[in-house]
Amino acid sequence: MTTGAPPPAPNAPRSRLRTFLPLALVVWLVLEVWLLTRVAEATSGFIVFLLLLAGVVAGSAVIKRAGRRALRKFQETVAQQQRGVTPETDRSGGNAFLLIAGLLLILPGLVSDLLGLILLLPPVRTALARRAERSLERRMAAASPGSFGGAFQQARMRAPDGKVVQGEVVRDDEPPRPGHDDDPRPPLTP
């Protein structure tokens, strides 16, 4: 997808997320394997297998519930729009965090299961939803100080030879009236 923005400089600094995410994933995987082996040593491999199986079953149930809830919410929203009523917004975190919780439960590992179970708590989902909303609003305000519509003003078109031609979309909502300065046609006569 082209945005019209120049490509980043080759020597541009990497963001902290891009720097530490691979390291964090490796540490998380090592921790999961170490914890599973410790539990297997303390109990048995069959108990670990049952724990992992319970996580998959619980995660699948959570994802199924979130999917049904999303479908029901969508149907309610469509029905409200058809009646001419403005649909209310869901401030409780919606289904996104439920889906993430289900995925964390399905992933093999005890740390991910614990995080998934914590994410199932409604106060945690609500707090995370508020924080994500504030973060998104800050990023949108920083990206486009004007209106959101300004982001759609620039268009890119491809010329027949394949070259990209930058331009600006100008919409003239009102057609020119005959006989005025902006209309080259002669005025209509009865």
Tab-separated table of C-alpha atoms in Angstrom:
chain	number	residue	atom	x	y	z
A	1	MET	CA	0.000	0.000	0.000
A	2	THR	CA	1.420	3.357	-0.941
A	3	THR	CA	0.833	6.332	1.296
A	4	GLY	CA	2.780	9.046	-0.440
A	5	ALA	CA	5.189	9.310	2.489
A	6	PRO	CA	8.880	9.086	1.684
A	7	PRO	CA	10.587	5.841	2.669
A	8	PRO	CA	12.512	5.915	5.944
A	9	ALA	CA	16.162	6.776	5.806
A	10	PRO	CA	18.486	3.740	5.778
A	11	ASN	CA	20.218	4.890	8.978
A	12	ALA	CA	16.989	5.731	10.815
A	13	PRO	CA	16.904	4.473	14.411
A	14	ARG	CA	14.774	1.404	15.106
A	15	SER	CA	11.836	1.696	17.442
A	16	ARG	CA	12.083	0.136	20.892
A	17	LEU	CA	9.374	-2.382	20.001
A	18	ARG	CA	11.271	-3.627	16.950
A	19	THR	CA	14.440	-3.863	19.018
A	20	PHE	CA	13.116	-5.709	22.064
A	21	LEU	CA	10.224	-7.784	20.664
A	22	PRO	CA	12.386	-10.635	19.311
A	23	LEU	CA	14.310	-10.804	22.578
A	24	ALA	CA	11.071	-10.780	24.607
A	25	LEU	CA	9.634	-13.616	22.493
A	26	VAL	CA	12.720	-15.749	23.018
A	27	VAL	CA	12.683	-15.101	26.784
A	28	TRP	CA	8.953	-15.913	26.925
A	29	LEU	CA	9.413	-19.199	25.002
A	30	VAL	CA	12.324	-20.260	27.204
A	31	LEU	CA	10.297	-19.437	30.324
A	32	GLU	CA	7.317	-21.457	29.041
A	33	VAL	CA	9.448	-24.530	28.274
A	34	TRP	CA	11.314	-24.269	31.586
A	35	LEU	CA	8.061	-23.949	33.548
A	36	LEU	CA	6.468	-26.903	31.728
A	37	THR	CA	9.495	-29.099	32.446
A	38	ARG	CA	9.489	-28.082	36.124
A	39	VAL	CA	5.783	-28.949	36.445
A	40	ALA	CA	6.383	-32.243	34.625
A	41	GLU	CA	9.219	-33.105	37.022
A	42	ALA	CA	7.080	-32.254	40.043
A	43	THR	CA	3.997	-34.156	38.866
A	44	SER	CA	4.052	-36.146	35.651
A	45	GLY	CA	3.999	-35.616	31.929
A	46	PHE	CA	0.369	-36.714	31.817
A	47	ILE	CA	-0.664	-33.885	34.166
A	48	VAL	CA	1.135	-31.369	31.940
A	49	PHE	CA	-0.649	-32.836	28.919
A	50	LEU	CA	-4.010	-32.479	30.707
A	51	LEU	CA	-3.205	-28.869	31.630
A	52	LEU	CA	-2.342	-28.045	28.031
A	53	LEU	CA	-5.473	-29.821	26.774
A	54	ALA	CA	-7.626	-27.915	29.279
A	55	GLY	CA	-6.111	-24.662	28.013
A	56	VAL	CA	-6.997	-25.525	24.420
A	57	VAL	CA	-10.575	-26.471	25.350
A	58	ALA	CA	-11.066	-23.355	27.503
A	59	GLY	CA	-9.528	-21.090	24.854
A	60	SER	CA	-11.751	-22.567	22.162
A	61	ALA	CA	-14.825	-21.991	24.328
A	62	VAL	CA	-13.816	-18.370	24.972
A	63	ILE	CA	-13.235	-17.696	21.277
A	64	LYS	CA	-16.564	-19.316	20.388
A	65	ARG	CA	-18.341	-17.186	23.000
A	66	ALA	CA	-16.642	-14.016	21.750
A	67	GLY	CA	-17.603	-14.848	18.171
A	68	ARG	CA	-21.239	-15.370	19.102
A	69	ARG	CA	-21.204	-12.163	21.118
A	70	ALA	CA	-19.717	-10.232	18.188
A	71	LEU	CA	-22.347	-11.619	15.812
A	72	ARG	CA	-25.164	-10.729	18.209
A	73	LYS	CA	-23.753	-7.200	18.704
A	74	PHE	CA	-23.450	-6.762	14.943
A	75	GLN	CA	-27.060	-7.833	14.412
A	76	GLU	CA	-28.233	-5.430	17.135
A	77	THR	CA	-26.263	-2.581	15.578
A	78	VAL	CA	-27.716	-3.247	12.132
A	79	ALA	CA	-31.241	-3.401	13.589
A	80	GLN	CA	-30.705	-0.105	15.431
A	81	GLN	CA	-29.404	1.580	12.290
A	82	GLN	CA	-32.390	0.354	10.303
A	83	ARG	CA	-34.706	1.909	12.910
A	84	GLY	CA	-32.767	5.184	12.654
A	85	VAL	CA	-31.313	4.955	16.156
A	86	THR	CA	-27.648	5.725	16.700
A	87	PRO	CA	-25.986	2.570	18.059
A	88	GLU	CA	-24.288	2.843	21.431
A	89	THR	CA	-20.571	2.215	21.689
A	90	ASP	CA	-19.199	-0.596	23.817
A	91	ARG	CA	-16.659	0.720	26.358
A	92	SER	CA	-16.035	-2.611	28.088
A	93	GLY	CA	-13.251	-3.757	25.786
A	94	GLY	CA	-15.543	-5.531	23.385
A	95	ASN	CA	-14.584	-8.845	21.930
A	96	ALA	CA	-11.010	-8.073	20.946
A	97	PHE	CA	-9.611	-8.766	24.392
A	98	LEU	CA	-11.794	-11.863	24.751
A	99	LEU	CA	-10.339	-13.183	21.499
A	100	ILE	CA	-6.812	-12.410	22.692
A	101	ALA	CA	-7.572	-14.182	25.990
A	102	GLY	CA	-8.809	-17.224	24.069
A	103	LEU	CA	-5.715	-17.273	21.898
A	104	LEU	CA	-3.472	-17.013	24.958
A	105	LEU	CA	-5.310	-19.947	26.522
A	106	ILE	CA	-4.906	-22.024	23.361
A	107	LEU	CA	-1.158	-21.366	23.139
A	108	PRO	CA	0.762	-24.125	24.889
A	109	GLY	CA	2.288	-22.892	28.094
A	110	LEU	CA	1.399	-21.978	31.637
A	111	VAL	CA	2.408	-18.305	31.516
A	112	SER	CA	0.235	-17.670	28.470
A	113	ASP	CA	-2.642	-19.514	30.186
A	114	LEU	CA	-2.246	-17.312	33.250
A	115	LEU	CA	-2.239	-14.158	31.106
A	116	GLY	CA	-5.326	-15.409	29.259
A	117	LEU	CA	-7.152	-16.065	32.525
A	118	ILE	CA	-6.255	-12.590	33.821
A	119	LEU	CA	-7.516	-11.087	30.567
A	120	LEU	CA	-10.868	-12.807	31.086
A	121	LEU	CA	-11.557	-10.573	34.091
A	122	PRO	CA	-13.945	-7.736	33.081
A	123	PRO	CA	-12.159	-4.959	35.055
A	124	VAL	CA	-8.872	-5.844	33.368
A	125	ARG	CA	-10.476	-5.788	29.903
A	126	THR	CA	-12.142	-2.441	30.634
A	127	ALA	CA	-8.901	-0.871	31.876
A	128	LEU	CA	-6.972	-2.152	28.857
A	129	ALA	CA	-9.691	-0.914	26.483
A	130	ARG	CA	-9.553	2.581	27.982
A	131	ARG	CA	-5.782	2.644	27.774
A	132	ALA	CA	-5.809	1.436	24.150
A	133	GLU	CA	-8.421	4.041	23.230
A	134	ARG	CA	-6.400	6.881	24.791
A	135	SER	CA	-3.243	5.664	23.067
A	136	LEU	CA	-4.997	5.493	19.698
A	137	GLU	CA	-6.439	8.989	20.143
A	138	ARG	CA	-2.980	10.385	20.982
A	139	ARG	CA	-1.415	8.726	17.961
A	140	MET	CA	-4.132	9.957	15.616
A	141	ALA	CA	-3.831	13.497	16.978
A	142	ALA	CA	-0.054	13.417	16.523
A	143	ALA	CA	-0.266	11.977	13.013
A	144	SER	CA	-2.746	14.477	11.616
A	145	PRO	CA	-3.100	17.727	13.538
A	146	GLY	CA	-5.994	18.774	11.302
A	147	SER	CA	-9.053	16.763	10.562
A	148	PHE	CA	-9.131	13.071	9.791
A	149	GLY	CA	-10.464	13.872	6.334
A	150	GLY	CA	-7.133	15.511	5.460
A	151	ALA	CA	-5.561	12.064	5.322
A	152	PHE	CA	-7.733	11.226	2.337
A	153	GLN	CA	-6.968	14.375	0.342
A	154	GLN	CA	-3.893	13.009	-1.369
A	155	ALA	CA	-4.366	10.496	-4.151
A	156	ARG	CA	-1.939	8.433	-6.142
A	157	MET	CA	-2.719	7.457	-9.686
A	158	ARG	CA	-0.852	5.238	-12.068
A	159	ALA	CA	-0.153	6.558	-15.516
A	160	PRO	CA	-0.497	4.155	-18.468
A	161	ASP	CA	3.276	3.669	-18.538
A	162	GLY	CA	3.207	2.452	-14.895
A	163	LYS	CA	4.663	5.568	-13.302
A	164	VAL	CA	3.086	6.940	-10.150
A	165	VAL	CA	1.563	10.374	-10.508
A	166	GLN	CA	0.915	12.244	-7.292
A	167	GLY	CA	-2.048	14.565	-7.161
A	168	GLU	CA	-4.759	15.961	-5.000
A	169	VAL	CA	-8.401	15.013	-5.240
A	170	VAL	CA	-10.569	18.070	-5.735
A	171	ARG	CA	-14.264	17.448	-5.416
A	172	ASP	CA	-16.656	20.019	-6.816
A	173	ASP	CA	-19.937	19.173	-5.120
A	174	GLU	CA	-21.932	21.902	-6.819
A	175	PRO	CA	-22.040	21.804	-10.651
A	176	PRO	CA	-21.512	25.153	-12.355
A	177	ARG	CA	-24.669	27.017	-13.307
A	178	PRO	CA	-25.046	27.998	-16.944
A	179	GLY	CA	-24.156	31.607	-17.698
A	180	HIS	CA	-21.776	32.117	-14.778
A	181	ASP	CA	-18.047	32.779	-14.961
A	182	ASP	CA	-17.009	29.212	-14.236
A	183	ASP	CA	-19.187	27.706	-17.020
A	184	PRO	CA	-17.942	28.102	-20.608
A	185	ARG	CA	-21.387	27.262	-22.046
A	186	PRO	CA	-23.657	30.089	-23.145
A	187	PRO	CA	-26.665	30.845	-20.919
A	188	LEU	CA	-29.888	28.977	-21.618
A	189	THR	CA	-32.538	30.989	-23.437
A	190	PRO	CA	-36.223	30.063	-23.389
